[in-house]
XYZ file of C-alpha atoms in Angstrom:
695
model
C 124.320 66.900 -26.071
C 124.468 69.886 -28.322
C 127.113 70.259 -30.940
C 129.436 73.116 -29.884
C 130.672 73.656 -33.410
C 127.199 74.975 -34.141
C 127.523 77.785 -31.560
C 128.523 81.375 -32.229
C 128.889 83.878 -29.362
C 129.141 87.246 -31.067
C 128.920 90.902 -30.168
C 127.939 93.797 -32.387
C 129.988 96.893 -31.676
C 130.630 100.231 -33.350
C 130.523 103.986 -33.025
C 127.394 105.835 -31.924
C 124.857 105.908 -34.736
C 126.579 103.459 -37.063
C 123.506 101.249 -36.858
C 124.372 98.412 -34.438
C 120.951 98.129 -32.877
C 119.202 98.336 -36.265
C 121.474 95.565 -37.567
C 120.609 93.425 -34.498
C 116.877 94.031 -35.146
C 117.241 92.877 -38.780
C 119.131 89.764 -37.713
C 116.366 88.881 -35.262
C 113.731 89.406 -37.950
C 115.608 87.297 -40.503
C 116.116 84.473 -38.065
C 112.437 84.474 -37.215
C 112.921 85.585 -33.594
C 110.685 88.635 -33.973
C 107.941 89.171 -36.514
C 107.753 92.948 -36.560
C 110.938 94.974 -36.644
C 111.094 97.824 -34.179
C 112.935 100.993 -35.185
C 115.451 102.833 -33.092
C 114.263 106.238 -34.208
C 110.701 105.361 -33.162
C 112.104 104.249 -29.805
C 110.819 100.712 -30.346
C 113.942 98.602 -30.826
C 113.843 95.220 -29.065
C 117.243 95.441 -27.447
C 116.919 99.095 -26.316
C 114.365 98.665 -23.591
C 115.573 101.265 -21.045
C 113.694 104.598 -21.092
C 116.923 106.567 -21.527
C 117.771 104.365 -24.514
C 114.466 104.754 -26.292
C 114.515 108.504 -25.769
C 118.074 109.250 -26.794
C 118.189 106.561 -29.468
C 121.438 105.222 -27.967
C 122.297 101.936 -26.290
C 123.539 102.192 -22.686
C 123.406 98.617 -21.487
C 124.562 95.651 -23.476
C 121.486 93.532 -24.294
C 121.751 89.799 -24.911
C 119.609 87.725 -27.241
C 119.917 84.437 -29.102
C 118.621 83.112 -32.414
C 119.097 80.357 -35.009
C 120.516 80.642 -38.538
C 121.399 77.863 -40.903
C 121.204 75.278 -38.118
C 123.614 77.326 -35.916
C 122.761 78.938 -32.622
C 123.879 82.544 -32.206
C 124.160 84.334 -28.868
C 124.249 88.011 -29.784
C 125.176 90.926 -27.527
C 124.325 94.423 -28.789
C 126.859 96.690 -27.076
C 126.787 100.462 -26.498
C 128.832 102.719 -28.765
C 129.036 105.732 -26.537
C 132.400 106.582 -25.046
C 131.349 106.536 -21.428
C 129.976 103.048 -21.492
C 133.061 101.423 -22.862
C 133.214 99.363 -19.667
C 130.084 97.621 -21.026
C 131.871 96.915 -24.310
C 134.964 95.733 -22.473
C 132.958 93.368 -20.287
C 131.124 91.951 -23.251
C 134.264 91.440 -25.356
C 135.728 89.444 -22.496
C 133.173 86.694 -22.935
C 132.614 86.758 -26.701
C 134.282 84.624 -29.288
C 133.719 86.851 -32.280
C 132.256 90.196 -33.250
C 130.725 92.227 -36.043
C 132.186 95.718 -36.307
C 129.605 98.008 -37.890
C 130.816 101.174 -39.633
C 128.721 103.931 -41.144
C 129.067 104.177 -44.946
C 129.261 107.969 -44.847
C 130.824 108.597 -41.379
C 133.488 105.891 -41.819
C 135.831 105.045 -38.952
C 134.997 107.308 -36.007
C 136.953 107.799 -32.748
C 134.857 105.447 -30.683
C 135.191 102.752 -33.298
C 138.960 103.106 -32.779
C 138.623 102.600 -28.999
C 136.348 99.578 -29.411
C 138.657 98.156 -32.053
C 141.610 98.569 -29.689
C 139.702 96.723 -26.929
C 138.832 93.947 -29.338
C 142.498 93.649 -30.371
C 143.510 93.381 -26.690
C 140.891 90.693 -26.067
C 141.952 88.959 -29.338
C 138.415 88.694 -30.689
C 137.970 87.637 -34.347
C 135.720 90.046 -36.271
C 133.946 90.643 -39.543
C 133.227 94.159 -40.770
C 129.855 95.389 -41.992
C 129.802 98.772 -43.736
C 126.247 99.962 -43.133
C 124.052 102.818 -44.402
C 125.201 102.626 -48.030
C 121.857 104.154 -49.021
C 122.756 107.435 -47.291
C 124.010 110.577 -48.899
C 127.767 110.673 -49.073
C 128.199 106.934 -48.527
C 131.307 105.452 -50.096
C 132.222 101.826 -49.477
C 135.722 102.029 -50.933
C 136.598 105.067 -48.816
C 135.576 103.242 -45.605
C 137.669 100.198 -46.606
C 140.630 102.499 -47.076
C 139.970 104.101 -43.645
C 139.930 100.713 -41.954
C 143.409 100.126 -43.373
C 144.788 103.570 -42.538
C 143.080 104.500 -39.295
C 142.697 101.104 -37.607
C 145.811 99.591 -39.105
C 143.687 96.512 -39.904
C 143.505 94.391 -43.009
C 139.959 94.313 -44.461
C 139.205 91.399 -46.769
C 136.540 92.675 -49.179
C 133.955 89.902 -49.756
C 131.218 91.835 -51.575
C 130.979 94.925 -53.778
C 127.999 97.317 -53.681
C 125.754 97.725 -56.742
C 124.866 101.394 -57.118
C 125.366 103.942 -54.326
C 123.242 106.290 -52.192
C 119.672 106.289 -53.555
C 120.536 103.831 -56.324
C 121.937 101.198 -53.926
C 120.112 97.999 -54.913
C 122.258 95.127 -53.762
C 125.720 93.535 -53.625
C 127.894 91.217 -55.687
C 129.229 88.220 -53.784
C 132.828 87.933 -55.004
C 133.271 84.246 -54.247
C 130.299 83.030 -56.257
C 130.403 86.009 -58.717
C 126.625 86.360 -58.239
C 124.647 89.549 -57.646
C 122.057 89.723 -54.845
C 119.452 92.310 -55.854
C 116.679 93.415 -53.473
C 113.484 95.150 -54.586
C 112.095 98.316 -52.977
C 109.582 96.592 -50.731
C 112.031 96.714 -47.820
C 111.449 93.014 -47.094
C 114.671 91.071 -46.679
C 113.311 87.926 -48.321
C 112.425 89.709 -51.600
C 115.692 89.304 -53.481
C 116.887 87.714 -56.731
C 120.257 86.165 -57.439
C 121.452 86.989 -60.947
C 124.560 87.800 -62.954
C 126.425 90.957 -61.914
C 125.898 94.146 -64.005
C 128.126 94.145 -67.093
C 129.804 97.446 -66.199
C 131.105 95.910 -62.944
C 132.780 92.864 -64.522
C 136.318 94.297 -64.341
C 135.976 95.495 -60.747
C 134.567 92.109 -59.666
C 137.518 90.234 -61.180
C 140.076 92.648 -59.764
C 138.730 92.448 -56.188
C 138.131 88.709 -56.423
C 141.726 88.161 -57.348
C 142.819 90.286 -54.365
C 140.515 88.264 -52.088
C 141.830 84.866 -53.230
C 145.468 85.916 -52.995
C 145.043 87.200 -49.440
C 143.068 84.124 -48.371
C 145.475 81.588 -49.838
C 148.400 83.033 -47.884
C 147.050 80.797 -45.098
C 147.865 77.621 -47.045
C 151.156 77.279 -48.953
C 150.086 74.256 -51.037
C 146.959 75.959 -52.341
C 148.929 79.129 -53.026
C 151.451 77.212 -55.094
C 148.721 75.515 -57.128
C 146.998 78.873 -57.684
C 150.194 80.528 -58.926
C 150.503 77.674 -61.417
C 147.095 78.583 -62.747
C 144.852 76.149 -60.803
C 141.571 77.681 -59.586
C 140.940 76.745 -55.915
C 137.491 75.470 -54.930
C 135.090 77.716 -53.009
C 135.363 75.301 -50.022
C 139.115 75.665 -49.936
C 138.935 79.448 -50.101
C 136.341 79.526 -47.315
C 138.514 77.281 -45.175
C 141.478 79.641 -45.635
C 139.346 82.704 -44.880
C 138.109 81.076 -41.701
C 141.627 80.257 -40.574
C 142.887 83.792 -41.297
C 139.890 85.404 -39.564
C 140.402 83.367 -36.396
C 144.121 84.225 -36.420
C 143.197 87.933 -36.764
C 145.236 88.185 -40.018
C 142.364 89.894 -41.828
C 138.712 90.794 -41.357
C 136.088 89.751 -43.960
C 134.285 92.935 -45.009
C 130.630 93.178 -46.123
C 128.335 96.045 -46.942
C 124.658 96.884 -47.192
C 121.906 98.867 -45.537
C 120.437 97.312 -42.408
C 117.574 99.789 -42.349
C 116.496 98.857 -45.897
C 117.168 95.168 -45.156
C 119.788 94.821 -47.872
C 122.852 92.665 -47.417
C 122.191 91.321 -43.896
C 121.846 87.652 -44.955
C 125.402 87.587 -46.244
C 126.661 88.890 -42.906
C 124.820 86.082 -41.105
C 126.318 83.540 -43.479
C 129.745 85.034 -42.771
C 129.221 84.694 -38.996
C 128.516 81.010 -39.487
C 131.257 80.471 -42.069
C 134.141 82.499 -40.671
C 133.747 83.338 -36.980
C 135.041 80.825 -34.437
C 132.907 78.512 -32.336
C 133.649 78.271 -28.585
C 136.096 75.398 -29.031
C 138.278 77.330 -31.526
C 139.081 80.219 -29.228
C 142.091 80.220 -26.908
C 140.806 78.740 -23.645
C 140.763 80.969 -20.556
C 143.709 80.425 -18.163
C 142.778 79.337 -14.621
C 144.348 81.049 -11.616
C 144.686 80.195 -7.919
C 143.516 82.333 -5.000
C 146.529 84.645 -5.334
C 145.797 85.358 -8.985
C 148.829 83.316 -10.197
C 148.200 81.162 -13.278
C 148.077 77.462 -12.433
C 148.907 76.302 -15.934
C 145.416 74.759 -16.270
C 142.915 76.076 -18.825
C 139.117 76.121 -18.838
C 138.740 73.966 -21.935
C 135.314 74.085 -23.558
C 134.001 70.657 -22.699
C 130.702 69.796 -20.980
C 132.337 66.825 -19.200
C 134.957 68.945 -17.394
C 134.339 70.602 -13.979
C 132.202 73.743 -14.094
C 133.911 77.090 -14.870
C 131.733 80.113 -15.511
C 132.209 83.878 -15.405
C 129.591 86.374 -14.309
C 130.136 89.274 -16.708
C 127.157 91.493 -16.133
C 124.445 92.090 -13.564
C 121.199 93.658 -14.484
C 118.388 94.544 -12.165
C 114.856 94.434 -13.394
C 111.383 94.077 -12.012
C 111.900 90.406 -11.175
C 115.091 90.788 -9.200
C 118.774 90.628 -10.061
C 119.777 88.849 -13.235
C 123.322 87.580 -13.436
C 124.611 87.020 -16.969
C 126.979 84.089 -17.121
C 129.267 82.687 -19.771
C 129.932 79.016 -19.152
C 133.452 78.059 -20.270
C 133.461 74.422 -19.247
C 131.185 71.867 -17.597
C 127.430 72.005 -17.103
C 125.102 74.003 -14.884
C 121.648 72.743 -13.936
C 118.750 74.156 -11.994
C 119.140 73.413 -8.280
C 122.957 72.888 -8.459
C 125.204 74.306 -5.778
C 128.216 76.201 -7.165
C 131.144 77.904 -5.440
C 131.896 81.627 -5.876
C 135.703 81.736 -5.608
C 135.762 85.454 -4.823
C 133.603 85.281 -1.696
C 134.327 81.617 -0.906
C 130.563 81.093 -0.426
C 128.362 78.517 -2.085
C 125.476 79.739 -4.271
C 122.441 77.763 -5.309
C 121.359 78.044 -8.936
C 117.649 78.920 -8.836
C 116.182 79.651 -12.252
C 118.231 79.620 -15.468
C 116.811 81.650 -18.351
C 117.751 82.355 -21.919
C 117.475 86.060 -22.516
C 115.832 87.702 -25.410
C 116.374 91.435 -24.612
C 113.978 91.758 -21.666
C 111.883 88.606 -22.306
C 113.076 85.284 -20.977
C 112.675 81.596 -21.689
C 113.112 79.179 -18.768
C 115.804 76.484 -19.145
C 116.538 73.409 -17.045
C 120.266 73.587 -17.595
C 123.071 75.004 -19.720
C 126.542 73.859 -20.706
C 129.983 74.951 -21.927
C 129.763 77.613 -24.640
C 126.365 78.956 -23.524
C 125.579 82.499 -22.425
C 122.613 82.460 -20.020
C 121.196 84.487 -17.165
C 120.558 83.192 -13.635
C 117.869 84.744 -11.429
C 118.213 85.387 -7.752
C 121.953 85.073 -6.995
C 122.841 86.782 -3.751
C 126.490 87.712 -3.544
C 127.709 87.461 -7.105
C 129.223 90.528 -8.755
C 130.741 91.259 -12.132
C 133.947 89.385 -12.725
C 133.301 86.641 -10.145
C 134.041 83.063 -11.124
C 131.481 80.315 -10.397
C 132.919 76.822 -10.286
C 132.437 73.268 -9.150
C 132.843 73.152 -5.287
C 134.782 69.868 -5.593
C 137.325 71.312 -8.079
C 137.673 75.054 -7.409
C 139.555 77.387 -9.782
C 139.342 81.056 -10.668
C 139.231 82.458 -14.184
C 141.266 85.554 -14.819
C 139.344 88.226 -12.973
C 138.195 91.410 -14.623
C 140.049 94.413 -13.319
C 138.054 97.542 -12.631
C 139.946 100.645 -11.671
C 139.147 102.555 -8.469
C 136.960 105.617 -8.895
C 138.693 108.938 -8.544
C 136.029 111.549 -8.805
C 133.229 112.047 -6.353
C 130.137 114.225 -5.998
C 127.776 114.731 -3.090
C 124.067 114.040 -3.695
C 121.093 114.665 -1.434
C 117.410 113.913 -2.143
C 115.333 117.082 -2.648
C 112.500 115.530 -0.729
C 113.695 114.504 2.753
C 111.387 111.500 2.809
C 113.027 109.964 -0.269
C 116.372 109.079 1.316
C 115.445 105.399 1.845
C 114.246 105.142 -1.753
C 117.524 106.739 -2.915
C 119.529 104.247 -0.835
C 117.777 101.252 -2.431
C 118.193 102.669 -5.938
C 121.916 103.321 -5.458
C 122.353 99.791 -4.045
C 120.935 98.323 -7.278
C 123.116 100.558 -9.452
C 126.305 99.483 -7.640
C 125.578 95.873 -8.349
C 125.128 96.577 -12.048
C 128.235 98.674 -12.506
C 131.416 97.722 -10.652
C 133.164 100.983 -11.528
C 130.552 102.976 -9.577
C 130.849 103.252 -5.740
C 129.081 105.054 -2.919
C 129.955 106.052 0.648
C 128.525 108.268 3.408
C 130.451 111.213 4.820
C 130.430 110.713 8.598
C 130.542 114.373 9.559
C 127.927 115.781 7.307
C 125.904 112.640 6.626
C 126.074 113.400 2.855
C 125.919 110.587 0.345
C 129.014 110.643 -1.877
C 128.885 108.981 -5.330
C 132.177 107.972 -6.895
C 132.823 107.128 -10.508
C 135.312 107.062 -13.375
C 134.609 110.409 -14.938
C 132.237 113.303 -15.187
C 129.919 111.842 -17.822
C 129.805 108.520 -15.984
C 128.343 110.259 -12.924
C 126.021 112.351 -15.143
C 124.274 109.276 -16.526
C 124.069 107.730 -13.047
C 122.251 110.793 -11.768
C 119.954 110.673 -14.797
C 119.143 106.994 -14.056
C 118.460 107.941 -10.400
C 116.071 110.632 -11.489
C 114.332 108.793 -14.287
C 114.414 105.076 -13.671
C 114.111 105.184 -9.916
C 112.149 108.443 -9.611
C 114.471 110.044 -6.998
C 115.068 113.757 -7.545
C 118.481 114.744 -6.188
C 120.568 117.865 -5.665
C 124.143 117.530 -6.857
C 127.268 119.136 -5.359
C 130.550 120.128 -7.030
C 133.001 117.325 -8.020
C 135.571 116.587 -5.292
C 139.018 115.057 -5.412
C 140.030 112.393 -2.917
C 143.094 114.029 -1.184
C 145.187 112.356 1.566
C 147.645 113.559 4.247
C 150.997 112.327 5.543
C 153.941 113.526 7.710
C 157.564 114.358 6.834
C 159.471 114.381 10.179
C 160.199 111.987 13.059
C 158.994 113.246 16.442
C 159.421 111.717 19.901
C 156.751 112.719 22.372
C 154.990 111.720 25.560
C 151.387 111.953 26.764
C 149.792 111.252 30.112
C 146.045 110.683 30.398
C 144.696 111.261 33.946
C 141.145 111.456 35.058
C 140.232 111.362 38.703
C 136.626 110.964 39.622
C 135.220 109.326 42.730
C 136.237 105.664 42.962
C 138.674 104.319 40.409
C 139.986 106.841 37.897
C 141.743 106.534 34.555
C 145.492 106.627 34.156
C 147.731 105.944 31.167
C 151.149 107.293 30.260
C 152.808 106.607 26.890
C 156.176 107.629 25.438
C 156.219 107.143 21.687
C 157.716 108.241 18.370
C 155.862 108.979 15.107
C 157.819 108.844 11.863
C 157.063 108.888 8.106
C 156.693 105.407 6.533
C 157.517 104.160 3.027
C 155.075 105.342 0.323
C 152.197 102.897 0.125
C 152.967 101.291 3.508
C 149.814 102.651 5.207
C 149.862 102.571 9.048
C 152.411 100.527 11.047
C 152.655 100.019 14.825
C 155.494 98.558 16.858
C 156.090 98.298 20.615
C 159.616 98.175 22.083
C 158.560 98.537 25.744
C 160.593 96.472 28.152
C 160.278 95.881 31.862
C 156.502 96.012 31.953
C 156.081 99.793 32.204
C 153.128 99.407 29.826
C 151.710 95.877 30.371
C 151.516 93.808 27.200
C 147.702 93.472 27.369
C 147.353 97.269 26.808
C 149.490 97.445 23.640
C 146.581 96.623 21.300
C 144.579 99.473 22.888
C 147.364 101.970 22.055
C 147.556 100.593 18.505
C 143.785 100.850 18.139
C 143.728 104.455 19.425
C 146.234 105.656 16.822
C 144.521 103.627 14.087
C 141.118 105.093 14.894
C 142.559 108.605 14.598
C 144.225 108.194 11.179
C 140.926 108.667 9.293
C 141.189 112.361 10.029
C 144.349 114.332 9.267
C 145.289 117.564 11.066
C 145.580 119.820 7.975
C 142.196 119.524 6.322
C 140.658 116.399 7.800
C 141.599 113.991 4.941
C 142.695 110.437 5.895
C 146.357 110.148 6.917
C 148.685 107.672 5.091
C 152.108 106.093 5.483
C 153.337 106.676 9.040
C 154.765 104.460 11.754
C 154.122 104.676 15.512
C 156.634 103.097 17.935
C 155.617 102.720 21.593
C 158.877 103.144 23.561
C 157.940 103.464 27.205
C 155.235 104.652 29.528
C 153.724 104.191 32.939
C 150.715 102.529 34.492
C 148.727 102.466 37.703
C 147.769 99.086 39.217
C 144.172 100.212 39.867
C 143.359 103.057 37.487
C 144.942 101.836 34.251
C 142.616 100.183 31.715
C 142.459 99.475 27.969
C 140.030 102.395 27.517
C 142.472 104.792 29.235
C 145.336 103.776 26.917
C 143.127 104.084 23.849
C 142.089 107.617 24.882
C 145.745 108.488 25.573
C 146.729 107.336 22.054
C 143.963 109.402 20.439
C 145.020 112.536 22.326
C 148.700 111.815 21.559
C 147.878 111.701 17.814
C 146.217 115.146 17.969
C 149.150 116.508 20.036
C 152.042 115.230 17.900
C 150.829 115.159 14.311
C 150.853 118.948 13.784
C 154.527 119.007 14.903
C 155.619 116.233 12.471
C 155.535 118.398 9.301
C 152.120 117.316 7.968
C 151.727 117.394 4.182
C 148.828 117.187 1.746
C 148.932 114.405 -0.890
C 146.991 114.448 -4.152
C 145.983 111.607 -6.492
C 148.116 111.423 -9.625
C 146.549 109.827 -12.672
C 148.144 107.841 -15.420
C 146.769 109.547 -18.528
C 146.825 107.932 -21.981
C 145.990 110.364 -24.758
C 145.489 109.334 -28.372
C 145.725 112.309 -30.710
C 146.129 112.872 -34.479
C 149.681 113.768 -35.608
C 148.797 117.375 -36.332
C 147.704 118.167 -32.769
C 150.534 116.610 -30.740
C 152.141 119.974 -29.863
C 148.861 121.473 -28.600
C 148.032 118.422 -26.502
C 151.477 118.283 -24.839
C 151.402 122.060 -24.180
C 147.984 121.684 -22.565
C 149.127 118.750 -20.371
C 152.129 120.789 -19.176
C 149.782 123.609 -18.203
C 147.847 121.067 -16.098
C 151.045 120.243 -14.145
C 151.395 117.037 -16.164
C 154.650 115.039 -16.642
C 155.045 113.641 -20.151
C 156.511 110.123 -19.889
C 156.597 109.000 -23.521
C 155.027 109.432 -26.922
C 154.699 106.663 -29.501
C 153.428 107.108 -33.037
C 150.843 104.391 -33.901
C 149.169 103.463 -37.206
C 146.279 105.790 -36.513
C 147.387 108.368 -34.015
C 150.119 109.359 -31.575
C 149.867 107.793 -28.115
C 151.022 110.177 -25.357
C 151.648 108.713 -21.932
C 151.598 111.248 -19.072
C 151.078 111.609 -15.326
C 148.766 114.345 -14.189
C 147.099 115.448 -10.935
C 143.408 114.626 -10.957
C 142.386 118.076 -9.747
C 143.652 119.540 -13.042
C 141.789 117.062 -15.236
C 138.202 118.274 -14.773
C 136.571 119.088 -18.077
C 139.569 117.650 -19.956
C 137.556 115.662 -22.466
C 135.848 118.846 -23.725
C 139.181 120.659 -24.133
C 140.795 117.646 -25.834
C 137.950 117.343 -28.311
C 138.178 121.047 -29.102
C 141.958 120.807 -29.715
C 141.700 117.725 -31.936
C 138.391 118.509 -33.718
C 136.701 115.616 -31.946
C 139.255 112.948 -32.910
C 141.243 112.849 -29.660
C 140.564 110.145 -27.076
C 141.907 109.695 -23.610
C 141.678 107.304 -20.727
C 143.000 107.756 -17.222
C 143.425 105.566 -14.205
C 144.725 106.146 -10.695
C 148.491 105.718 -10.288
C 149.608 106.857 -6.802
C 149.567 109.737 -4.312
C 152.201 112.504 -4.467
C 152.854 115.538 -2.269
C 150.869 118.582 -3.289
C 152.735 121.789 -4.229
C 152.529 124.371 -1.474
C 150.288 126.867 -3.309
C 147.804 124.120 -4.281
C 147.780 122.679 -0.751
C 147.020 126.081 0.790
C 144.104 126.562 -1.572
C 142.640 123.087 -0.816
C 142.980 123.539 2.966
C 141.287 126.968 2.767
C 138.400 125.565 0.694
C 137.922 122.578 3.019
C 137.812 124.814 6.102
C 135.255 127.078 4.457
C 133.096 124.070 3.592
C 133.337 122.791 7.170
C 132.310 126.176 8.502
C 129.251 126.210 6.189
C 128.076 122.831 7.482
C 128.134 123.968 11.100
């Protein structure tokens, strides 16, 4: 039975190039997990093992690893910093208990750090801050601390002060113990001395220490009172208060150093152990029933409880699919059968492994609080809950928005289509926000994703990782069609060949339905003019036709068909005849019912600095956007708007130009709305031209 208080599940997140991966490398070296540190800029980092990562020097996938420090076990996830992989960060934050936010000493708080910080606030993850790269030109620890206050609206609790700056950076002063940690120039983390702080820093140390103690003691009224009366609290008491405040998200202990030069990392590790929560101190996950309603039960971290685990990431490698799992309660052993509540199917646990980037150590079992990977699961996807078959429950599922942008891809070499199919299949499993479908008419493969850059990387992975060279078409918007008028009509299907023929007569009405109602069918036939057994055939005929609208061939939404009357022949009528009659009736009536083109409207959230609000709103209006609200925040103004997707291509580039790179936006699908006439005409013309080219 392992002691859960000795566990720390933490993530390392930050902006691109703040030094997350380098910090992870140093932690692994210090904890004795690796013996030679790999460098990002040499393309040799342990956690960046994808080709694209080594080449670009960026992290794309979150990598998981675990190590020991001071008798505590740490499960560390190194997350990507790049804006288009925030889904990776989001997924990781979901299952972590604490995090280390890394900021660059000269770059400070950058836009992506804001996004990640916002995610972490939403997921209520306790964090400590590490200001890295203090050995760089232009680094300024105090400026970054100020930025964290102003830009992130957070409360940094300064725990150490740097000694020297830029090239003269030699070490840090630990404010609690008033001791200086000085490293030599060998670059080895273990070569340090603990001595008295430099005399010229004595005033600054006292000033900041006082600030630190006052902030920390706000967590405990009795200690505060004693302190105001002149009693010095013990280091243990202060640490206890800091821990409480960190877990409550009241402040964030802030450290500094240079991960690359191996200075200051030990103190961060100590802080993870001292101040970040263990699995039992985090709010337990609520359980839900099949409908997604909360049951009032919680997945409490306890190995004796029934099993509750969440699959938060799937990664495909040369050995097959790896499913990363965070176990919230209960135990999981090799050979167990568990229930996947999403599919309702049982899964057998084959091999359980502890991951160290892309190496693995076999385990016999794991328990509440662990993060492990399971090999060979069949139908498990990201966000699925695995539980005890005898006591099923679902953890709050992860919500992934539907993709809204699509591009057509075709392999350059005709023989590679099977290879492309397999590669895309693997990629879908890994990334739930990425979808694929085949266009029936042209046989093209259509990739769908969340944004332009998202699809860019996917195509790069196709080309590089899987070796499939593809041609890429222009981005397409997913339009729909509907009708605006009620029409009553009749259709008779007659076919006389030798022997029995086909006969079916239907009288029907087609009318517009409520938005979002889809397709409805009702029969009000009385007196047996259309026998009851043929009604489903009529329903099926109309339903089969709705995939293709009459304007430009987009699927048709929100209409109702009522079968009113008809006629039949005792010999010649059959289900097939009625189905054919319904299909022909659809083609006959739909053009008369005022067909209309619908376009996807997106809910757009833009975060922009104060100075650029006017430009951003003006630009959204030009894109046919509706501004719903604007709220000033601590760091930026949040504009909420609704905008047609077709107008949003290339938006990120324009937004960054307007806001000098500080603007951020996210968008998700909201609903379909009728297209303005001039836009609709243009779309229909383009679609017809494309059709003509294919023929």
